[in-house]
Amino acid sequence: MEFNKMEALLEKYFEGETSIAEENVLKNYFSSSNVAPHLEQYRPLFGYFTEAKEQKFTNEVLLVSKKRKIAWLSIAASIVVLMGVGTYSYFNENAVNENKELGTYDDPKEAFEATQKALAMLSDNVNVGVEGVQYLQVYQVTKEKVFVE
């Protein structure tokens, strides 16, 4: 009779329909020594709960305070800001120095010579381009002779 009742309670337990009182009955039954042989396989399942109650956590948990994290975060942020300002000022100073060197001459004679030098370089490059265009014109004439349209 008791075995049938335990089987019915087990069936309800596995379907998730038991109450806490019924689960306590099952725990008490499987912790006793007179368990039916065909229900012996469920003993470790309910024996686990009694063992789990006896276990206690003995390790200490080290908690890191949020204040310490915030302090490191503010230090890191200030370092990033300082590096950004330093980088900006370094590159901005170099750009200003480069702009000062472009096209400013105190002596008119020196400015005239620099202008002549720049125009001579420009003229050489334009002449190279004109020679390339003349070569293309010769190619075009030859192409028209070969391929009559």
PDB file of C-alpha atoms in Angstrom:
ATOM      1  CA  MET A   1       0.000   0.000   0.000  1.00  0.00           C
ATOM      2  CA  GLU A   2       2.742   2.443   0.967  1.00  0.00           C
ATOM      3  CA  PHE A   3       4.727   1.543  -2.171  1.00  0.00           C
ATOM      4  CA  ASN A   4       1.773   2.424  -4.393  1.00  0.00           C
ATOM      5  CA  LYS A   5       1.378   5.726  -2.570  1.00  0.00           C
ATOM      6  CA  MET A   6       5.081   6.527  -3.039  1.00  0.00           C
ATOM      7  CA  GLU A   7       4.889   5.617  -6.729  1.00  0.00           C
ATOM      8  CA  ALA A   8       1.925   7.966  -7.155  1.00  0.00           C
ATOM      9  CA  LEU A   9       3.785  10.737  -5.290  1.00  0.00           C
ATOM     10  CA  LEU A  10       6.853  10.157  -7.478  1.00  0.00           C
ATOM     11  CA  GLU A  11       4.707  10.435 -10.585  1.00  0.00           C
ATOM     12  CA  LYS A  12       3.249  13.737  -9.334  1.00  0.00           C
ATOM     13  CA  TYR A  13       6.775  14.937  -8.356  1.00  0.00           C
ATOM     14  CA  PHE A  14       8.192  14.354 -11.821  1.00  0.00           C
ATOM     15  CA  GLU A  15       5.232  16.155 -13.371  1.00  0.00           C
ATOM     16  CA  GLY A  16       5.795  19.096 -11.013  1.00  0.00           C
ATOM     17  CA  GLU A  17       2.418  18.868  -9.270  1.00  0.00           C
ATOM     18  CA  THR A  18       3.454  18.050  -5.711  1.00  0.00           C
ATOM     19  CA  SER A  19       3.126  20.354  -2.743  1.00  0.00           C
ATOM     20  CA  ILE A  20       5.954  21.044  -0.311  1.00  0.00           C
ATOM     21  CA  ALA A  21       4.392  18.703   2.252  1.00  0.00           C
ATOM     22  CA  GLU A  22       4.298  15.873  -0.304  1.00  0.00           C
ATOM     23  CA  GLU A  23       7.918  16.521  -1.245  1.00  0.00           C
ATOM     24  CA  ASN A  24       8.873  16.325   2.430  1.00  0.00           C
ATOM     25  CA  VAL A  25       7.094  12.951   2.628  1.00  0.00           C
ATOM     26  CA  LEU A  26       9.172  11.748  -0.325  1.00  0.00           C
ATOM     27  CA  LYS A  27      12.410  13.013   1.245  1.00  0.00           C
ATOM     28  CA  ASN A  28      11.618  11.289   4.538  1.00  0.00           C
ATOM     29  CA  TYR A  29      10.711   8.061   2.756  1.00  0.00           C
ATOM     30  CA  PHE A  30      13.900   7.914   0.700  1.00  0.00           C
ATOM     31  CA  SER A  31      16.074   8.839   3.668  1.00  0.00           C
ATOM     32  CA  SER A  32      14.692   5.881   5.654  1.00  0.00           C
ATOM     33  CA  SER A  33      16.102   2.383   5.409  1.00  0.00           C
ATOM     34  CA  ASN A  34      12.942   0.590   4.175  1.00  0.00           C
ATOM     35  CA  VAL A  35      12.790   1.729   0.553  1.00  0.00           C
ATOM     36  CA  ALA A  36      11.273  -0.644  -1.996  1.00  0.00           C
ATOM     37  CA  PRO A  37      13.912  -2.269  -4.238  1.00  0.00           C
ATOM     38  CA  HIS A  38      12.363  -0.990  -7.466  1.00  0.00           C
ATOM     39  CA  LEU A  39      12.382   2.596  -6.050  1.00  0.00           C
ATOM     40  CA  GLU A  40      16.002   2.361  -4.863  1.00  0.00           C
ATOM     41  CA  GLN A  41      17.181   4.180  -7.994  1.00  0.00           C
ATOM     42  CA  TYR A  42      15.532   7.423  -6.774  1.00  0.00           C
ATOM     43  CA  ARG A  43      17.291   7.415  -3.393  1.00  0.00           C
ATOM     44  CA  PRO A  44      20.340   9.498  -4.559  1.00  0.00           C
ATOM     45  CA  LEU A  45      17.969  12.126  -5.957  1.00  0.00           C
ATOM     46  CA  PHE A  46      16.316  12.795  -2.626  1.00  0.00           C
ATOM     47  CA  GLY A  47      19.452  12.069  -0.603  1.00  0.00           C
ATOM     48  CA  TYR A  48      21.167  14.925  -2.378  1.00  0.00           C
ATOM     49  CA  PHE A  49      18.906  17.468  -0.700  1.00  0.00           C
ATOM     50  CA  THR A  50      19.924  16.407   2.807  1.00  0.00           C
ATOM     51  CA  GLU A  51      23.611  16.516   1.851  1.00  0.00           C
ATOM     52  CA  ALA A  52      23.194  19.940   0.252  1.00  0.00           C
ATOM     53  CA  LYS A  53      21.654  21.318   3.454  1.00  0.00           C
ATOM     54  CA  GLU A  54      24.685  20.216   5.440  1.00  0.00           C
ATOM     55  CA  GLN A  55      27.189  21.885   3.112  1.00  0.00           C
ATOM     56  CA  LYS A  56      28.328  25.344   4.030  1.00  0.00           C
ATOM     57  CA  PHE A  57      30.303  27.863   2.046  1.00  0.00           C
ATOM     58  CA  THR A  58      33.532  28.626   3.880  1.00  0.00           C
ATOM     59  CA  ASN A  59      35.485  30.720   1.370  1.00  0.00           C
ATOM     60  CA  GLU A  60      35.598  34.445   1.788  1.00  0.00           C
ATOM     61  CA  VAL A  61      34.312  36.562  -1.049  1.00  0.00           C
ATOM     62  CA  LEU A  62      36.443  39.593  -1.742  1.00  0.00           C
ATOM     63  CA  LEU A  63      34.341  42.488  -2.869  1.00  0.00           C
ATOM     64  CA  VAL A  64      35.942  45.292  -4.832  1.00  0.00           C
ATOM     65  CA  SER A  65      34.414  48.578  -3.869  1.00  0.00           C
ATOM     66  CA  LYS A  66      32.941  50.769  -6.549  1.00  0.00           C
ATOM     67  CA  LYS A  67      34.859  53.737  -5.197  1.00  0.00           C
ATOM     68  CA  ARG A  68      38.147  52.092  -6.135  1.00  0.00           C
ATOM     69  CA  LYS A  69      36.891  51.400  -9.659  1.00  0.00           C
ATOM     70  CA  ILE A  70      35.671  54.966 -10.019  1.00  0.00           C
ATOM     71  CA  ALA A  71      39.038  56.281  -8.840  1.00  0.00           C
ATOM     72  CA  TRP A  72      40.908  54.248 -11.469  1.00  0.00           C
ATOM     73  CA  LEU A  73      38.407  55.252 -14.108  1.00  0.00           C
ATOM     74  CA  SER A  74      38.859  58.947 -13.351  1.00  0.00           C
ATOM     75  CA  ILE A  75      42.651  58.600 -13.424  1.00  0.00           C
ATOM     76  CA  ALA A  76      42.528  56.823 -16.781  1.00  0.00           C
ATOM     77  CA  ALA A  77      40.148  59.435 -18.201  1.00  0.00           C
ATOM     78  CA  SER A  78      42.384  62.296 -17.111  1.00  0.00           C
ATOM     79  CA  ILE A  79      45.419  60.621 -18.701  1.00  0.00           C
ATOM     80  CA  VAL A  80      43.528  60.219 -21.977  1.00  0.00           C
ATOM     81  CA  VAL A  81      42.457  63.879 -21.913  1.00  0.00           C
ATOM     82  CA  LEU A  82      46.004  65.059 -21.211  1.00  0.00           C
ATOM     83  CA  MET A  83      47.398  62.927 -24.029  1.00  0.00           C
ATOM     84  CA  GLY A  84      44.748  64.304 -26.383  1.00  0.00           C
ATOM     85  CA  VAL A  85      45.529  67.916 -25.492  1.00  0.00           C
ATOM     86  CA  GLY A  86      49.270  67.311 -25.787  1.00  0.00           C
ATOM     87  CA  THR A  87      48.930  65.619 -29.177  1.00  0.00           C
ATOM     88  CA  TYR A  88      46.690  68.397 -30.478  1.00  0.00           C
ATOM     89  CA  SER A  89      49.020  71.134 -29.323  1.00  0.00           C
ATOM     90  CA  TYR A  90      52.090  69.330 -30.750  1.00  0.00           C
ATOM     91  CA  PHE A  91      50.595  68.853 -34.206  1.00  0.00           C
ATOM     92  CA  ASN A  92      48.958  72.279 -34.208  1.00  0.00           C
ATOM     93  CA  GLU A  93      52.322  73.932 -33.428  1.00  0.00           C
ATOM     94  CA  ASN A  94      53.988  72.059 -36.306  1.00  0.00           C
ATOM     95  CA  ALA A  95      51.217  73.147 -38.679  1.00  0.00           C
ATOM     96  CA  VAL A  96      51.609  76.788 -37.622  1.00  0.00           C
ATOM     97  CA  ASN A  97      55.389  76.614 -38.149  1.00  0.00           C
ATOM     98  CA  GLU A  98      54.932  75.101 -41.615  1.00  0.00           C
ATOM     99  CA  ASN A  99      52.455  77.823 -42.573  1.00  0.00           C
ATOM    100  CA  LYS A 100      54.903  80.534 -41.517  1.00  0.00           C
ATOM    101  CA  GLU A 101      57.531  79.206 -43.920  1.00  0.00           C
ATOM    102  CA  LEU A 102      55.251  79.294 -46.969  1.00  0.00           C
ATOM    103  CA  GLY A 103      55.605  82.377 -49.186  1.00  0.00           C
ATOM    104  CA  THR A 104      56.922  84.933 -46.739  1.00  0.00           C
ATOM    105  CA  TYR A 105      60.105  86.786 -47.722  1.00  0.00           C
ATOM    106  CA  ASP A 106      61.448  89.971 -46.207  1.00  0.00           C
ATOM    107  CA  ASP A 107      63.839  90.703 -49.083  1.00  0.00           C
ATOM    108  CA  PRO A 108      62.115  91.418 -52.464  1.00  0.00           C
ATOM    109  CA  LYS A 109      65.141  90.158 -54.411  1.00  0.00           C
ATOM    110  CA  GLU A 110      65.008  86.819 -52.605  1.00  0.00           C
ATOM    111  CA  ALA A 111      61.250  86.555 -53.256  1.00  0.00           C
ATOM    112  CA  PHE A 112      61.824  87.261 -56.973  1.00  0.00           C
ATOM    113  CA  GLU A 113      64.460  84.513 -57.235  1.00  0.00           C
ATOM    114  CA  ALA A 114      62.217  82.003 -55.429  1.00  0.00           C
ATOM    115  CA  THR A 115      59.339  82.864 -57.784  1.00  0.00           C
ATOM    116  CA  GLN A 116      61.564  82.395 -60.863  1.00  0.00           C
ATOM    117  CA  LYS A 117      62.724  79.035 -59.525  1.00  0.00           C
ATOM    118  CA  ALA A 118      59.127  77.874 -58.943  1.00  0.00           C
ATOM    119  CA  LEU A 119      58.005  79.033 -62.395  1.00  0.00           C
ATOM    120  CA  ALA A 120      60.968  77.258 -64.043  1.00  0.00           C
ATOM    121  CA  MET A 121      59.981  73.998 -62.339  1.00  0.00           C
ATOM    122  CA  LEU A 122      56.387  74.496 -63.466  1.00  0.00           C
ATOM    123  CA  SER A 123      57.528  75.215 -67.032  1.00  0.00           C
ATOM    124  CA  ASP A 124      59.622  72.019 -67.150  1.00  0.00           C
ATOM    125  CA  ASN A 125      56.653  69.933 -66.055  1.00  0.00           C
ATOM    126  CA  VAL A 126      54.318  71.615 -68.553  1.00  0.00           C
ATOM    127  CA  ASN A 127      56.826  70.973 -71.373  1.00  0.00           C
ATOM    128  CA  VAL A 128      56.916  67.272 -70.451  1.00  0.00           C
ATOM    129  CA  GLY A 129      53.134  67.236 -70.667  1.00  0.00           C
ATOM    130  CA  VAL A 130      53.156  68.985 -74.065  1.00  0.00           C
ATOM    131  CA  GLU A 131      55.642  66.418 -75.422  1.00  0.00           C
ATOM    132  CA  GLY A 132      53.310  63.644 -74.229  1.00  0.00           C
ATOM    133  CA  VAL A 133      50.365  65.272 -76.022  1.00  0.00           C
ATOM    134  CA  GLN A 134      52.400  65.562 -79.240  1.00  0.00           C
ATOM    135  CA  TYR A 135      53.218  61.840 -78.995  1.00  0.00           C
ATOM    136  CA  LEU A 136      49.505  61.111 -78.630  1.00  0.00           C
ATOM    137  CA  GLN A 137      48.746  63.201 -81.712  1.00  0.00           C
ATOM    138  CA  VAL A 138      51.272  61.179 -83.748  1.00  0.00           C
ATOM    139  CA  TYR A 139      49.662  57.984 -82.438  1.00  0.00           C
ATOM    140  CA  GLN A 140      46.209  59.266 -83.409  1.00  0.00           C
ATOM    141  CA  VAL A 141      47.335  60.087 -86.989  1.00  0.00           C
ATOM    142  CA  THR A 142      48.954  56.649 -87.367  1.00  0.00           C
ATOM    143  CA  LYS A 143      45.864  54.933 -86.005  1.00  0.00           C
ATOM    144  CA  GLU A 144      43.680  56.785 -88.529  1.00  0.00           C
ATOM    145  CA  LYS A 145      45.948  55.647 -91.379  1.00  0.00           C
ATOM    146  CA  VAL A 146      45.814  51.985 -90.283  1.00  0.00           C
ATOM    147  CA  PHE A 147      42.165  51.790 -89.318  1.00  0.00           C
ATOM    148  CA  VAL A 148      40.141  53.453 -92.036  1.00  0.00           C
ATOM    149  CA  GLU A 149      36.667  54.151 -90.835  1.00  0.00           C
TER     150      GLU A 149
END
